[in-house]
Coordinates of N, CA and C in Angstrom, one line a residue:
M1093 N 112.3 131.2 100.0 CA 113.6 131.7 100.0 C 113.8 132.7 99.0
A1094 N 114.0 134.0 99.1 CA 114.6 134.8 97.8 C 116.2 134.2 97.4
A1095 N 116.2 134.1 96.3 CA 117.4 134.0 95.6 C 118.4 134.8 96.0
K1096 N 119.7 134.0 96.5 CA 120.8 134.7 97.0 C 121.8 135.2 95.7
T1097 N 122.7 136.6 95.9 CA 123.6 137.0 95.4 C 124.7 136.3 95.1
K1098 N 125.1 135.6 94.1 CA 127.0 135.2 94.0 C 128.2 135.8 94.4
R1099 N 128.5 136.0 95.5 CA 129.7 136.6 95.7 C 131.2 136.4 95.0
Y1100 N 131.2 134.7 95.2 CA 132.2 134.1 94.7 C 131.7 133.2 93.7
P1101 N 132.7 132.8 93.0 CA 131.9 131.3 92.1 C 131.9 130.0 92.8
S1102 N 132.6 129.9 93.6 CA 132.3 128.6 94.8 C 130.9 128.8 95.2
D1103 N 130.2 129.7 95.4 CA 128.9 130.0 96.5 C 127.9 129.0 95.4
L1104 N 127.1 128.5 96.6 CA 126.1 127.6 95.7 C 124.8 128.4 95.0
T1105 N 124.4 127.6 93.8 CA 123.2 128.3 93.0 C 121.7 127.7 94.0
D1106 N 121.0 128.3 93.4 CA 119.7 128.1 94.2 C 119.2 126.6 94.2
M1107 N 119.6 126.2 93.2 CA 119.5 124.9 92.7 C 119.8 124.0 93.6
E1108 N 121.6 124.2 93.5 CA 122.3 123.2 94.6 C 121.9 123.2 96.0
W1109 N 121.3 124.5 96.3 CA 120.8 124.4 98.2 C 119.8 123.6 98.2
A1110 N 118.7 124.0 97.3 CA 118.0 123.2 97.4 C 117.9 121.5 97.3
A1111 N 118.9 121.1 96.7 CA 119.1 120.0 96.6 C 119.9 119.2 98.0
M1112 N 120.6 120.3 98.7 CA 121.2 120.1 99.9 C 120.5 120.2 101.4
E1113 N 119.5 121.2 101.2 CA 119.1 121.6 102.2 C 118.4 120.6 103.1
G1114 N 118.0 119.8 102.4 CA 117.0 118.9 103.5 C 118.1 117.9 103.7
L1115 N 118.9 117.5 103.5 CA 120.3 116.8 104.2 C 120.9 117.3 105.6
L1116 N 120.6 118.8 105.5 CA 121.0 119.7 106.8 C 120.5 119.6 107.9
P1117 N 120.8 119.3 109.5 CA 120.2 119.5 110.6 C 119.2 120.4 110.6
K1118 N 118.0 120.3 110.8 CA 117.0 121.6 111.2 C 117.3 121.9 112.4
P1119 N 116.9 123.7 112.2 CA 117.3 124.5 113.8 C 116.4 123.6 114.8
A1120 N 116.7 123.6 116.1 CA 116.1 123.1 117.4 C 114.7 123.7 117.3
Q1121 N 114.0 123.1 117.8 CA 112.7 123.7 118.1 C 112.6 124.6 119.5
R1122 N 113.7 124.1 120.5 CA 113.6 125.0 121.5 C 114.7 125.8 122.1
G1123 N 114.8 126.9 122.8 CA 116.6 126.9 122.2 C 117.0 128.0 122.0
R1124 N 117.9 128.8 122.0 CA 118.4 129.4 121.2 C 118.5 129.3 119.7
R1125 N 118.3 130.5 119.3 CA 118.4 130.6 117.4 C 119.6 130.2 116.8
R1126 N 119.4 129.8 115.9 CA 120.5 129.2 115.1 C 121.4 131.0 114.7
K1127 N 122.5 131.4 114.6 CA 122.9 132.5 114.6 C 123.8 132.6 112.9
A1128 N 124.0 131.6 112.7 CA 124.6 131.0 111.2 C 124.0 130.5 110.2
D1129 N 124.0 131.3 109.1 CA 122.8 130.7 108.1 C 123.7 129.7 107.4
L1130 N 123.6 128.5 107.4 CA 123.7 127.1 106.8 C 124.5 127.2 105.2
R1131 N 123.6 128.3 104.7 CA 124.0 128.5 103.0 C 125.5 128.9 103.0
E1132 N 125.5 130.0 104.2 CA 126.6 130.8 104.0 C 127.6 130.0 104.6
V1133 N 127.2 129.3 105.5 CA 128.4 127.9 106.3 C 129.2 127.2 105.1
I1134 N 127.9 126.9 103.8 CA 128.3 125.8 103.2 C 129.1 126.5 102.0
N1135 N 128.6 127.9 101.5 CA 129.3 128.6 100.9 C 130.8 128.3 101.4
A1136 N 131.1 129.5 102.5 CA 132.3 129.1 103.3 C 133.6 127.8 103.2
L1137 N 133.0 127.0 102.9 CA 133.7 125.5 103.2 C 134.0 125.6 101.7
R1138 N 133.1 125.9 100.6 CA 133.1 125.8 99.4 C 134.1 126.7 99.0
Y1139 N 134.5 128.2 99.5 CA 135.2 128.8 99.4 C 137.1 128.2 100.0
L1140 N 136.8 127.5 101.2 CA 137.8 127.5 101.6 C 138.5 125.9 101.0
V1141 N 138.0 125.2 100.8 CA 138.4 123.9 100.1 C 139.5 124.2 98.8
P1142 N 138.8 124.9 97.8 CA 139.9 124.8 96.6 C 140.9 125.5 96.6
S1143 N 140.6 126.7 97.3 CA 141.5 128.1 98.0 C 142.9 127.9 98.7
G1144 N 142.5 126.8 99.3 CA 143.8 126.6 100.6 C 144.0 127.6 101.7
C1145 N 142.7 128.5 101.5 CA 143.1 129.6 102.2 C 143.3 128.7 103.9
G1146 N 143.8 129.6 105.0 CA 143.3 128.9 106.5 C 142.3 129.4 106.9
W1147 N 141.6 129.0 107.9 CA 140.4 129.1 108.9 C 140.4 130.3 109.0
R1148 N 141.4 131.2 109.7 CA 141.4 132.7 110.2 C 141.5 133.4 109.0
M1149 N 141.5 132.5 107.9 CA 141.8 134.1 106.9 C 140.6 133.9 105.7
L1150 N 139.2 133.5 106.0 CA 138.3 133.5 105.5 C 137.9 134.6 105.3
P1151 N 137.4 135.0 104.3 CA 136.6 136.5 104.3 C 135.9 137.0 105.2
K1152 N 135.5 138.2 105.6 CA 134.7 138.7 106.8 C 133.3 138.7 106.1
D1153 N 133.3 138.6 104.9 CA 131.7 138.4 104.7 C 131.0 137.0 104.7
F1154 N 131.6 136.3 105.1 CA 131.7 134.9 105.6 C 131.0 135.0 107.0
P1155 N 130.2 133.6 107.7 CA 130.5 133.5 109.0 C 131.9 133.4 109.7
A1156 N 131.7 133.6 110.8 CA 133.3 133.7 111.8 C 134.1 132.4 111.3
W1157 N 135.2 132.2 111.3 CA 135.9 131.1 110.9 C 135.6 129.7 111.9
Q1158 N 135.3 130.7 113.0 CA 135.4 129.2 114.3 C 133.8 128.9 113.9
T1159 N 133.1 129.6 113.4 CA 131.1 129.0 113.2 C 131.6 127.8 112.3
V1160 N 132.1 128.4 110.8 CA 132.5 127.2 110.1 C 133.4 126.2 110.3
Y1161 N 134.2 126.2 111.0 CA 135.0 125.2 111.5 C 134.2 124.2 112.2
W1162 N 133.2 124.8 113.4 CA 132.6 123.9 114.3 C 131.7 123.1 113.1
W1163 N 130.9 124.0 112.3 CA 129.9 123.2 111.5 C 130.8 121.7 110.1
F1164 N 132.2 122.1 110.0 CA 132.9 121.5 109.1 C 133.1 120.2 110.0
R1165 N 133.4 120.6 111.3 CA 133.5 119.1 112.0 C 132.5 118.2 111.9
R1166 N 131.5 119.2 112.6 CA 129.8 118.4 112.5 C 129.4 117.5 111.6
L1167 N 129.8 118.2 110.4 CA 129.4 117.2 109.0 C 130.6 116.8 108.6
M1168 N 131.6 116.5 109.1 CA 132.5 115.0 108.9 C 132.1 114.5 109.9
R1169 N 132.0 114.8 110.8 CA 131.3 113.1 111.8 C 130.2 112.5 111.5
W1170 N 129.2 113.4 110.8 CA 128.3 112.8 110.7 C 128.2 112.2 109.0
F1171 N 129.3 112.3 108.4 CA 129.6 112.0 107.3 C 128.7 112.7 105.9
L1172 N 128.6 113.7 106.1 CA 127.6 114.4 105.2 C 128.5 115.3 104.3
F1173 N 130.0 115.6 104.6 CA 130.8 116.8 103.9 C 130.6 116.0 102.6
R1174 N 130.8 114.6 102.3 CA 131.0 114.0 101.2 C 129.7 113.9 100.4
T1175 N 128.7 113.8 101.1 CA 127.3 113.8 100.6 C 127.2 114.9 99.7
L1176 N 127.2 116.0 100.4 CA 127.2 117.4 100.3 C 127.9 117.2 98.7
H1177 N 129.2 117.0 98.9 CA 129.9 117.5 97.6 C 129.3 116.9 96.1
D1178 N 129.0 115.0 96.7 CA 128.4 114.4 95.7 C 127.1 114.9 95.2
I1179 N 126.2 115.4 95.6 CA 125.0 116.5 95.0 C 125.7 117.2 94.4
V1180 N 126.3 118.1 94.8 CA 126.5 119.3 94.1 C 127.3 118.7 92.7
L1181 N 128.2 117.6 92.7 CA 128.6 116.8 91.6 C 127.7 116.6 90.7
M1182 N 126.5 116.0 91.0 CA 125.5 115.3 90.3 C 124.8 116.3 89.6
L1183 N 124.3 117.8 90.1 CA 123.6 118.7 89.6 C 124.4 119.5 88.5
D1184 N 126.3 119.3 88.8 CA 126.9 119.8 87.6 C 126.6 119.4 86.4
R1185 N 127.1 117.7 86.6 CA 126.8 117.0 85.9 C 125.8 117.0 84.9
E1186 N 124.6 117.1 85.0 CA 123.1 116.8 84.8 C 123.2 118.7 84.0
L1187 N 123.6 119.5 84.7 CA 123.5 121.2 84.1 C 124.5 121.1 82.1
E1188 N 125.7 120.5 82.6 CA 126.3 119.9 81.6 C 126.2 118.8 80.4
G1189 N 124.5 118.5 80.5 CA 124.2 117.5 79.8 C 124.3 116.0 79.7
R1190 N 125.2 115.4 81.1 CA 125.8 114.2 81.0 C 125.0 113.5 82.2
Q1191 N 125.5 112.6 82.0 CA 124.8 111.5 83.1 C 125.0 112.1 84.5
R1192 N 124.1 111.9 85.3 CA 124.4 112.3 86.8 C 125.9 111.4 87.5
L1193 N 125.7 110.2 87.4 CA 126.6 109.6 87.6 C 127.7 109.0 86.6
P1194 N 129.0 109.1 86.7 CA 130.1 108.8 85.9 C 129.3 107.1 85.1
S1195 N 129.5 107.0 83.8 CA 129.4 105.5 83.5 C 130.9 104.9 83.5
A1196 N 131.9 105.3 83.5 CA 133.0 104.7 83.6 C 133.9 105.0 84.2
G1197 N 135.0 104.3 84.8 CA 136.1 104.6 86.0 C 137.3 104.1 84.9
V1198 N 138.5 105.0 86.0 CA 140.0 104.7 85.3 C 140.4 104.0 86.7
V1199 N 141.1 103.0 86.2 CA 142.0 102.2 87.6 C 143.6 102.4 87.3
E1200 N 143.9 102.9 87.9 CA 145.6 103.1 88.0 C 146.3 101.8 88.7
V1201 N 146.7 101.0 87.4 CA 147.7 100.0 87.8 C 149.2 100.1 88.4
S1202 N 149.7 100.1 89.2 CA 151.3 100.7 89.2 C 152.1 99.2 89.8
R1203 N 153.1 99.1 89.4 CA 153.9 97.9 90.0 C 155.4 98.5 90.6

């Protein structure tokens, strides 16, 4: 697959996409072809979550908001949304020269 041009800072890099592509559902062998590019759907979700914009306010260069919402619901149902987030987080940590997984945690205790 050819490298994609990043339009937004939240867009997936080719390395991030390669790491998560295998976890996503494959297109059906029969029936109607998938209209939406899953990479673009994930890019839309990565734009939407930190920006806090509404579903209907997604920029027009992403797939239709209904499509993005449908995939969001599907990924949440399969518990994949958190997994995809964790993969990108580990890759980002690795690129910064840190361990993939944090070596320590912080526990807050309040009374």
